[in-house]
Short mmCIF file of C-alpha atoms in Angstrom, two decimals:
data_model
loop_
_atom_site.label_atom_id
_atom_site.label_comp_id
_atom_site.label_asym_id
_atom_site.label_seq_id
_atom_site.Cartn_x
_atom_site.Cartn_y
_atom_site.Cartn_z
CA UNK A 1 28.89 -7.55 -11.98
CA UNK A 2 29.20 -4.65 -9.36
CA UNK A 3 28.74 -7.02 -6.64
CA UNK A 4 31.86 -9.16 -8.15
CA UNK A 5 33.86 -6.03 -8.46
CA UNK A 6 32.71 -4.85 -4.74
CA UNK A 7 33.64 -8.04 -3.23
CA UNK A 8 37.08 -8.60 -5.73
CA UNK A 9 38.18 -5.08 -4.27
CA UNK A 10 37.24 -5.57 -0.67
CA UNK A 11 38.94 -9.07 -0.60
CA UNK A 12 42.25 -7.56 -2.88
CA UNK A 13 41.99 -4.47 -0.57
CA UNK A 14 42.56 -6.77 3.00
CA UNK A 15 44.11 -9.95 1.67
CA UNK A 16 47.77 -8.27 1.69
CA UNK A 17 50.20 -9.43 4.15
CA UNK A 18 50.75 -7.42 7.23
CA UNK A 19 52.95 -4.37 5.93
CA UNK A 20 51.18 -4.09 2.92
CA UNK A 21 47.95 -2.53 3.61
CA UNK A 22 46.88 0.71 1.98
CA UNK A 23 48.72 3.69 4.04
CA UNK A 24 45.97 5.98 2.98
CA UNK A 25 42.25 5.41 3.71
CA UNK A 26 41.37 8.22 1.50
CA UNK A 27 41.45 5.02 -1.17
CA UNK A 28 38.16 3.62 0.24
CA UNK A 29 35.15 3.04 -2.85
CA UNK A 30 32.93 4.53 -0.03
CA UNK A 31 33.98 7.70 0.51
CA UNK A 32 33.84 8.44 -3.43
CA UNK A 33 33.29 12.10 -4.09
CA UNK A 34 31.10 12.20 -6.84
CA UNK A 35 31.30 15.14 -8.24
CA UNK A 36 35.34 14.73 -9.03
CA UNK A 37 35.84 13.80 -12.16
CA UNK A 38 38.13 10.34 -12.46
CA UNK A 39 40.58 12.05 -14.41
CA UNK A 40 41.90 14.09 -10.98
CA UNK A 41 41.93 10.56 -9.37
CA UNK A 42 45.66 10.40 -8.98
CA UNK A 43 48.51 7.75 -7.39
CA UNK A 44 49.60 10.01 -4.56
CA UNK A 45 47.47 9.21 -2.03
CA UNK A 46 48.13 5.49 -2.80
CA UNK A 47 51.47 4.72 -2.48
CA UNK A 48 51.64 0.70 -2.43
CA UNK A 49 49.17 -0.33 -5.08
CA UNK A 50 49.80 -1.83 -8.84
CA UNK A 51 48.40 -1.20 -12.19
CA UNK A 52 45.80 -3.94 -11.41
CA UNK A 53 44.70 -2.76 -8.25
CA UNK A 54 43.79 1.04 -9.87
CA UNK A 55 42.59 -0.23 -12.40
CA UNK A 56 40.39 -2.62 -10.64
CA UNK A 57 39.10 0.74 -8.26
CA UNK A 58 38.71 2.81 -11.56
CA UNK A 59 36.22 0.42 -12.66
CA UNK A 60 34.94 -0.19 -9.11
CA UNK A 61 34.28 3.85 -9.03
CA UNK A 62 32.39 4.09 -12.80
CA UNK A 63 30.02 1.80 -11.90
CA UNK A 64 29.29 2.93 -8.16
CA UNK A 65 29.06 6.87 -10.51
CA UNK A 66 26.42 4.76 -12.74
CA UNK A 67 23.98 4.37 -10.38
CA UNK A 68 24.23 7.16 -8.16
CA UNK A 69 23.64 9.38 -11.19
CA UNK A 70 20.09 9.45 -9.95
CA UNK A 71 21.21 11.11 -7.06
CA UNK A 72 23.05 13.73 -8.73
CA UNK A 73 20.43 14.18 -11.22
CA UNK A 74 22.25 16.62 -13.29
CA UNK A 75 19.82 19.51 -13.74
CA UNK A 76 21.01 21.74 -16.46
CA UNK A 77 19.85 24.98 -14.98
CA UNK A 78 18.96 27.90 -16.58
CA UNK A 79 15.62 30.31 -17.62
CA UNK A 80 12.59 28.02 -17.99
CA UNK A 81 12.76 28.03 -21.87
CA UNK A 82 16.20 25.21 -21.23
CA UNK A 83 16.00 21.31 -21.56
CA UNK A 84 15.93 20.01 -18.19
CA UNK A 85 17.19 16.73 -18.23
CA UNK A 86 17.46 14.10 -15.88
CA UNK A 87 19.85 10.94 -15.56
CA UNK A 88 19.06 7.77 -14.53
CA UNK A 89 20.44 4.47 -15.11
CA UNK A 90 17.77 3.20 -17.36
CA UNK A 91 15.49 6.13 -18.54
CA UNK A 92 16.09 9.63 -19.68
CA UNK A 93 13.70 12.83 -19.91
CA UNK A 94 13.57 15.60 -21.31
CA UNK A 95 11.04 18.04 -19.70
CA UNK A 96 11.79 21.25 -21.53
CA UNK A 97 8.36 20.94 -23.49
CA UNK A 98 6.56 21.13 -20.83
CA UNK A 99 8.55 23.84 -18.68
CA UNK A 100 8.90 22.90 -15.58
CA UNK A 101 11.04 20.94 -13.42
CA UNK A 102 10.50 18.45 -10.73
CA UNK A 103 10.63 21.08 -7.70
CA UNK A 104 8.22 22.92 -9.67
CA UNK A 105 5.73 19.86 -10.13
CA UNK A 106 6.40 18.84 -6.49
CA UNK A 107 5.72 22.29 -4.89
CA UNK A 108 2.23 22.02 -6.33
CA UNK A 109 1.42 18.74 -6.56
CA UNK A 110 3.54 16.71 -3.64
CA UNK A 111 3.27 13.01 -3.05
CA UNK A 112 0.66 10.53 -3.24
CA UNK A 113 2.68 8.18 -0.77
CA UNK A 114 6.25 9.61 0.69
CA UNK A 115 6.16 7.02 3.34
CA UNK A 116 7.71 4.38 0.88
CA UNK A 117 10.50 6.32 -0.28
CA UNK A 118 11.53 7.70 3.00
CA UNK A 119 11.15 4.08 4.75
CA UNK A 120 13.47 3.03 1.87
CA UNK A 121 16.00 5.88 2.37
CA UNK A 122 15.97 5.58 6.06
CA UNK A 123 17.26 1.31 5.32
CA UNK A 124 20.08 2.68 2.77
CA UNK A 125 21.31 5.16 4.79
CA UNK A 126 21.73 2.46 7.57
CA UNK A 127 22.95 -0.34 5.39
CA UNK A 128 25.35 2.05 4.01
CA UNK A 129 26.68 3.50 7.30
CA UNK A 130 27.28 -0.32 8.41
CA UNK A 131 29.39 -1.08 5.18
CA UNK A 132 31.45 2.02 6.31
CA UNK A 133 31.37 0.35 9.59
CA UNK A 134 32.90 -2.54 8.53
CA UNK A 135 35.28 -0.76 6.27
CA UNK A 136 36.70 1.19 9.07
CA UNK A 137 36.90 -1.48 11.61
CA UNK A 138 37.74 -4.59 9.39
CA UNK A 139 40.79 -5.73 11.39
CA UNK A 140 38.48 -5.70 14.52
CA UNK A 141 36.15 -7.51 13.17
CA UNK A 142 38.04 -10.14 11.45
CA UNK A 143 39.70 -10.76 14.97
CA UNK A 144 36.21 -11.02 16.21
CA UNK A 145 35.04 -13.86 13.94
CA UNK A 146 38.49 -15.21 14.39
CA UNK A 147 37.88 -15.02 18.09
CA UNK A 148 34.44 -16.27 18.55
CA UNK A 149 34.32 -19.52 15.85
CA UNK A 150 37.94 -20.22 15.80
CA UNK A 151 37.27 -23.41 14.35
CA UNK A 152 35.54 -21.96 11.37
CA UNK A 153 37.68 -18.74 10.46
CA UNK A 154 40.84 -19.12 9.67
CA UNK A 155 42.83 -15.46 9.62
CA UNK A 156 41.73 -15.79 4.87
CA UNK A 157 38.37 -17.18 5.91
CA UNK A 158 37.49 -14.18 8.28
CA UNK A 159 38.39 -11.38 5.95
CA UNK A 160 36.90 -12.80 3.05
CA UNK A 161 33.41 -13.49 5.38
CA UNK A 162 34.21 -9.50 6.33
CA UNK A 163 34.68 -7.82 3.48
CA UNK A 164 31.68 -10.18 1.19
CA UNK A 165 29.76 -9.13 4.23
CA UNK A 166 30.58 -5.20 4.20
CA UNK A 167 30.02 -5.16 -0.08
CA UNK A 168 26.99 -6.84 0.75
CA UNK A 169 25.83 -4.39 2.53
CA UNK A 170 27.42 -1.59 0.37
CA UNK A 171 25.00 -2.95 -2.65
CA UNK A 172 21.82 -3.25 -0.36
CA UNK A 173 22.82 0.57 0.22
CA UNK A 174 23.28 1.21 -3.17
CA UNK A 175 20.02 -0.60 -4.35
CA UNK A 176 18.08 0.88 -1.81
CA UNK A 177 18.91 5.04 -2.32
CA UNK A 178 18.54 3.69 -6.14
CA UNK A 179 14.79 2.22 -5.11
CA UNK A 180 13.94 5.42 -2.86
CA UNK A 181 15.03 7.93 -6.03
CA UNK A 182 13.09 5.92 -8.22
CA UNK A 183 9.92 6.03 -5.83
CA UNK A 184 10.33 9.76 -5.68
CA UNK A 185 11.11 9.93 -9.26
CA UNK A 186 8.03 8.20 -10.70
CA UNK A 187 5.39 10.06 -8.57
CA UNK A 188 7.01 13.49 -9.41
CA UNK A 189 8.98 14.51 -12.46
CA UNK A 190 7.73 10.91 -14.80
CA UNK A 191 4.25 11.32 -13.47
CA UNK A 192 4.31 14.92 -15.28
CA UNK A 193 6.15 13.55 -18.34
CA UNK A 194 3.48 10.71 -18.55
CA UNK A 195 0.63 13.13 -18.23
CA UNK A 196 2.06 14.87 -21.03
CA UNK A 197 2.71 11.76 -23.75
CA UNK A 198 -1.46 11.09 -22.58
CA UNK A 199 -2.65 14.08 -23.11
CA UNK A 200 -0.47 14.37 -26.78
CA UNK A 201 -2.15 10.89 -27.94
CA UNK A 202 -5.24 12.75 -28.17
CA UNK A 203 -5.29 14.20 -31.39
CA UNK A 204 -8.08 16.78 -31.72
CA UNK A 205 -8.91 18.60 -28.07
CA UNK A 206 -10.88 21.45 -29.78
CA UNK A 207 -13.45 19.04 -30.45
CA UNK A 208 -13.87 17.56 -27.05
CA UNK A 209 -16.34 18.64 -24.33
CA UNK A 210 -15.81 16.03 -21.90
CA UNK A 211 -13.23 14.22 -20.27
CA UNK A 212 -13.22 11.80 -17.63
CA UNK A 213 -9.95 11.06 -15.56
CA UNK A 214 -10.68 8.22 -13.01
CA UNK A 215 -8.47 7.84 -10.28
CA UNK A 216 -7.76 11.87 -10.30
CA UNK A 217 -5.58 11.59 -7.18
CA UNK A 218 -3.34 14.55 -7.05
CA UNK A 219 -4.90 15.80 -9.85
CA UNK A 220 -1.46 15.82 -12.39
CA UNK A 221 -3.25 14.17 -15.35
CA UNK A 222 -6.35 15.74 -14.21
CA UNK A 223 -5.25 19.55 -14.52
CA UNK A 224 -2.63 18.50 -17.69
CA UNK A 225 -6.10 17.93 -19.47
CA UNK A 226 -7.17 20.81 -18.51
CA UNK A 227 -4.32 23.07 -19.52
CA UNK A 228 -4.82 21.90 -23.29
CA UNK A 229 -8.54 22.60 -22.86
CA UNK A 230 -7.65 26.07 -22.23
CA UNK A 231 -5.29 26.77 -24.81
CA UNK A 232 -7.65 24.87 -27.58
CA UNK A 233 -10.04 27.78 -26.08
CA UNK A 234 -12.35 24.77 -25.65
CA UNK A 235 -15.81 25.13 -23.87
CA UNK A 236 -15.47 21.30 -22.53
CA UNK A 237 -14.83 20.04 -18.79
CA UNK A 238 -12.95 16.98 -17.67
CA UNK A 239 -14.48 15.41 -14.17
CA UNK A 240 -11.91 14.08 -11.91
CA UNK A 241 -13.00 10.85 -10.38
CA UNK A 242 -11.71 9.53 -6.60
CA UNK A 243 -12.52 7.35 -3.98
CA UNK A 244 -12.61 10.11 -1.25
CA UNK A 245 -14.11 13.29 -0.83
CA UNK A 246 -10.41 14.62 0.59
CA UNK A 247 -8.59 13.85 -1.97
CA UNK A 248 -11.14 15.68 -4.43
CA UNK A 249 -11.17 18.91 -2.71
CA UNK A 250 -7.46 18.68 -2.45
CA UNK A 251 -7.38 18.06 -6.46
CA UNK A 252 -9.41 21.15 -6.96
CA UNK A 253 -7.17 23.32 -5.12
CA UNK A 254 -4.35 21.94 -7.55
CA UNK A 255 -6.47 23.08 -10.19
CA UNK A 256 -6.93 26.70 -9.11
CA UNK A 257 -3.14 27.08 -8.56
CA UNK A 258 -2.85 25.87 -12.34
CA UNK A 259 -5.05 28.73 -13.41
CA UNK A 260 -7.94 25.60 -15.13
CA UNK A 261 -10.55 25.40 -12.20
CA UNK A 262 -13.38 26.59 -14.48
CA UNK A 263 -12.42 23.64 -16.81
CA UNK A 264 -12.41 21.19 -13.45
CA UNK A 265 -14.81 19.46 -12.10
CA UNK A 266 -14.46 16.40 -9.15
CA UNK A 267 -16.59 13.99 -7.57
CA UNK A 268 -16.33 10.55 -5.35
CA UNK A 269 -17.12 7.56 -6.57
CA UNK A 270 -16.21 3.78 -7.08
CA UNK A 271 -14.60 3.22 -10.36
CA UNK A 272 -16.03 0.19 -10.39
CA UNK A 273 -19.39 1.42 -10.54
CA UNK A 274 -18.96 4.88 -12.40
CA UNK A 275 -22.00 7.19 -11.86
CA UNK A 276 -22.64 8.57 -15.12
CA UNK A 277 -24.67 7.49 -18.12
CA UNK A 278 -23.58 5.32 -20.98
CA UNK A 279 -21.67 7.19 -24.05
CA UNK A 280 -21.29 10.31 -22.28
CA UNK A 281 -17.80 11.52 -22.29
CA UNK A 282 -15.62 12.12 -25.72
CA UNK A 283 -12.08 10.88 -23.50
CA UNK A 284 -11.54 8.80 -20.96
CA UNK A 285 -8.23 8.96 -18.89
CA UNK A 286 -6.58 7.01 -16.60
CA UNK A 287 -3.01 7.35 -15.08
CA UNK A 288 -1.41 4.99 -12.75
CA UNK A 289 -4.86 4.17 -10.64
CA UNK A 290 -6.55 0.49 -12.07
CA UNK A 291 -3.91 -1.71 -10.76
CA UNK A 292 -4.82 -0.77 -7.27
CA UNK A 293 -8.69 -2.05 -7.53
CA UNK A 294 -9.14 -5.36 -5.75
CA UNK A 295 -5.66 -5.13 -3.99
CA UNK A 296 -7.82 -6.30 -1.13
CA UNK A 297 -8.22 -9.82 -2.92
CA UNK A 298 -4.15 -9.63 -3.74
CA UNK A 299 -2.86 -8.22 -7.10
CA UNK A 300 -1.95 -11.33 -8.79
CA UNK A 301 -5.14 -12.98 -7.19
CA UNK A 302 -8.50 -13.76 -10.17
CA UNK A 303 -10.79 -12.07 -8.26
CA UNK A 304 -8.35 -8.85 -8.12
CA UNK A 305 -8.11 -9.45 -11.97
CA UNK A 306 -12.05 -9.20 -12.24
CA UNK A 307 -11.93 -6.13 -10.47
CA UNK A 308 -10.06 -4.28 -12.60
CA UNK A 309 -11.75 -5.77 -15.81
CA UNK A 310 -14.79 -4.11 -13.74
CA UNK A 311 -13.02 -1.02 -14.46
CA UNK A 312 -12.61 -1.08 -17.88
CA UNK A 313 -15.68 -2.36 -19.08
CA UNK A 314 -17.51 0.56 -17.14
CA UNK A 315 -14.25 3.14 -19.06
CA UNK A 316 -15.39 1.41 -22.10
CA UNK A 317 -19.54 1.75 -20.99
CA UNK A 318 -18.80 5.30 -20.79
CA UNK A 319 -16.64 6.21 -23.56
CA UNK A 320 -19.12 7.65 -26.58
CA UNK A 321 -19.08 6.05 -29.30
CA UNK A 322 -15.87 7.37 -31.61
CA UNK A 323 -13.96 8.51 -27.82
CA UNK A 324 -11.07 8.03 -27.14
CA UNK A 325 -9.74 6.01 -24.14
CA UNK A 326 -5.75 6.32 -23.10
CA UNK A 327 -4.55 4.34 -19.88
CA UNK A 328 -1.65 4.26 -18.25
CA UNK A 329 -0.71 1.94 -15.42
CA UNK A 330 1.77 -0.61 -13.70
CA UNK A 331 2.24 -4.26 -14.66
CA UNK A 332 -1.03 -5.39 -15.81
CA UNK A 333 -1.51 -4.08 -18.93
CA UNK A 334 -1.70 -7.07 -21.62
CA UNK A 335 -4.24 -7.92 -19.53
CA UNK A 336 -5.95 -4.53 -20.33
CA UNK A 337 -5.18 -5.11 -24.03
CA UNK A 338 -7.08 -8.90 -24.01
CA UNK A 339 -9.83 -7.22 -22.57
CA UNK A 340 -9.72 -4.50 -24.84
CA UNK A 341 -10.34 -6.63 -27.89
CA UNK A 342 -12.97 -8.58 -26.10
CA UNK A 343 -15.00 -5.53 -25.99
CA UNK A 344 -14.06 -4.80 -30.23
CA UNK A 345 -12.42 -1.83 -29.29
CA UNK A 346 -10.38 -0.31 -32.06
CA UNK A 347 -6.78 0.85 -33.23
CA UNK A 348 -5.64 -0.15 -30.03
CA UNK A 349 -1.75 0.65 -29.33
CA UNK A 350 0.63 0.11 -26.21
CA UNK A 351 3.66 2.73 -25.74
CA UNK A 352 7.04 1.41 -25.36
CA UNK A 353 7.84 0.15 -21.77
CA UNK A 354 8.59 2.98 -19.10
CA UNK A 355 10.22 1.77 -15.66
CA UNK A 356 7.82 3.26 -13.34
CA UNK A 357 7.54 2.87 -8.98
CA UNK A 358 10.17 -0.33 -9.74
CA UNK A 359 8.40 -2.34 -12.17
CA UNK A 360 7.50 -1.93 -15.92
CA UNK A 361 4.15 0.37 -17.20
CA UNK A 362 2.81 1.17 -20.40
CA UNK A 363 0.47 3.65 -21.76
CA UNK A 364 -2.35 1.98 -23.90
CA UNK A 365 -5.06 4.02 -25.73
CA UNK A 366 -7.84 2.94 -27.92
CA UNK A 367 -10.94 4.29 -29.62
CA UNK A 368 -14.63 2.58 -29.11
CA UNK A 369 -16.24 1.72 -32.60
CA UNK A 370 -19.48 3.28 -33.73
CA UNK A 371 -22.50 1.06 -32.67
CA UNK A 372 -20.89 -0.62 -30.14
CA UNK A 373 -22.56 -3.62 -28.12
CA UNK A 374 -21.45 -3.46 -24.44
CA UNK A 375 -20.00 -6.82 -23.66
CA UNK A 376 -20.46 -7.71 -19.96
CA UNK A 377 -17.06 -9.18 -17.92
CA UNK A 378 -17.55 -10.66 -14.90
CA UNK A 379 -19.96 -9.73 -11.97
CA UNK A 380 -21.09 -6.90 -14.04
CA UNK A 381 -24.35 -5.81 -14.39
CA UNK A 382 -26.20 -3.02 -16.17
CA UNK A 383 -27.27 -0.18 -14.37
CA UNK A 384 -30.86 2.14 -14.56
CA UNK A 385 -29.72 5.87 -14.51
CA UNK A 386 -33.27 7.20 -14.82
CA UNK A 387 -32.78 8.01 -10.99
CA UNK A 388 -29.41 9.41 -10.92
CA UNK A 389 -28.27 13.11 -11.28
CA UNK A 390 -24.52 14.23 -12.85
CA UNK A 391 -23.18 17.27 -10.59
#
């Protein structure tokens, strides 16, 4: 629909006559100051343009406001006891429970991968600044096309191939700042929020003495566990589990700027191949991490599949008997659930969908029955830890 408007108020905006073009470019849908509110939008500055024609740009500028919200991200400031809310086009938060904002979460946590979002703001800054391009110079350019394929582009032809081409570009733009906010988005302020509905689907944290959280990373979910461990006045420990020895000594640091390292505890390992004994830990976490085992093989690839199965039979291995296991992660989670009920686990449940990184995620949590039978998936294998030591 936007792109229909975009291209029906390029083509209505240079399909006049000559003599009737706008007199004022101060009319153009890309120089839209957003923080005006349309009700100061007034006819002065446009002197030769109908009802239609406003009305048409009115329209034009509520949806551009729509999804550049996420931009503007209306913070309602105030002491850290206030709602802060954030807009976006799909999804709205509320992260006054929790106290913080994003800057807050970001200053201590950062990015697991800002290349992505700054690659994608780097392309909508240039797709945009060519849509202005061709905005600015559209008589020049139409008398280019006109002038280099004469026998194609007739005088109509040309600006209609100019201006589809310039809100073309203007909606790349668009979709692209919309895609880099997202990016930045998920791995900051929903990451937090996430961590949060996790850690709340536990019930009971007073009784719990250890926790698990594979795939620690930056150590968000990690630390959030934590936190309620500390104000349960809890004796337990949750073990972050990563790849890479960096990335654990970076999580502890996390952890001692939170005020919980005496409740933290990481170590490297394969997740495929956890080192620690059957039934030992009361929770099991997992936030955003098993889609990216066996992205070597491809994601949508069987072997990748089997990979992550890997993972959750050894979550399920484990998980005592009467623990509780919560997951959250990107895409492949009815997979997780068909798994889930191959190994009998019980009162299994799957959250509502969340938009997360671009593509859909769910939180699913479950509870492993009381003389449970490990159920082998594929290219698993049982392991002797007679010869293995914890910490």
């Amino acid at each position: 629909m936007i792109l229909f408007i975009t291209v029906l108020h390029f083509t209505s905006l240079h399909s006049f006559p000559p003599g009737h073009h706008y007199k004022d470019t101060t009319f153009s849908p890309f120089c839209i100051d957003l923080t005006t509110s349309l009700t100061t939008t007034t006819t002065a500055t446009i002197p030769i343009v109908s009802h239609h024609h406003l009305s048409l740009f009115l329209n034009y500028r509520l949806e551009i406001n729509k999804l550049f919200c996420f931009c503007t991200s209306a913070v309602i400031s105030g002491s850290e006891t206030k709602s802060h809310v954030f807009f976006f086009p799909s999804i709205v938060v509320k992260m006054g429970r929790a106290g913080r904002d994003w800057s807050q979460i970001y200053s201590i946590y950062g990015m697991d991968d800002w290349h992505t979002p700054i690659f994608l703001l780097i392309h909508a800054i240039v797709f945009s600044s060519s849509s202005i391009m061709f905005l600015v110079h559209f008589n020049q350019i139409c008398y280019s096309f006109e002038s280099i394929f004469p026998s194609i582009f007739s005088a109509t032809f040309a600006r209609f191939t100019a201006g589809f081409t310039g809100s073309v570009m203007a909606l790349t733009g668009v979709c692209l700042f919309y895609a880099a906010g997202n990016m930045f988005y998920s791995s900051v302020a929903l990451y937090w929020d996430m961590a949060q509905r996790m850690v709340n689907t536990v019930h009971d944290w007073s009784s719990v003495k250890t926790v698990l959280d594979v795939g620690c990373s930056r150590g968000i979910l990690l630390n959030s566990v934590a936190m309620e461990l500390k104000k349960e006045g809890s004796s337990g420990r949750v073990v972050g589990l990563d790849r890479t020895n960096t990335v654990t000594l970076s999580t502890l640091k996390t952890a001692a700027i939170e005020g919980v390292q005496e409740y933290v505890t990481c170590r490297e390992g394969d997740a495929r191949m956890l080192p620690f004994p059957d039934n030992y830990f009361d929770v099991v976490v997992s936030a955003g991490f098993v889609h990216k085992v066996g992205k070597e093989f491809g994601s949508k690839t069987a072997a990748a599949s089997a990979e992550r199965m890997r993972v959750l039979g050894e979550v399920v291995r484990v998980l005592k008997e009467g623990g509780v296991g919560v997951v959250w992660d990107l895409v492949h989670v009815p997979e997780y659930v068909v798994r889930l009920r191959e190994l009998k686990m019980e009162d299994i449940r799957v959250s509502e969908r969340v938009t997360a990184f671009m593509v859909n995620s769910h939180i699913v949590s479950f509870r492993k029955p009381s003389h449970h039978d490990h159920v082998l998936g594929p290219n698993e294998v049982r392991l002797d830890w007679r010869f293995n030591t914890m910490f």
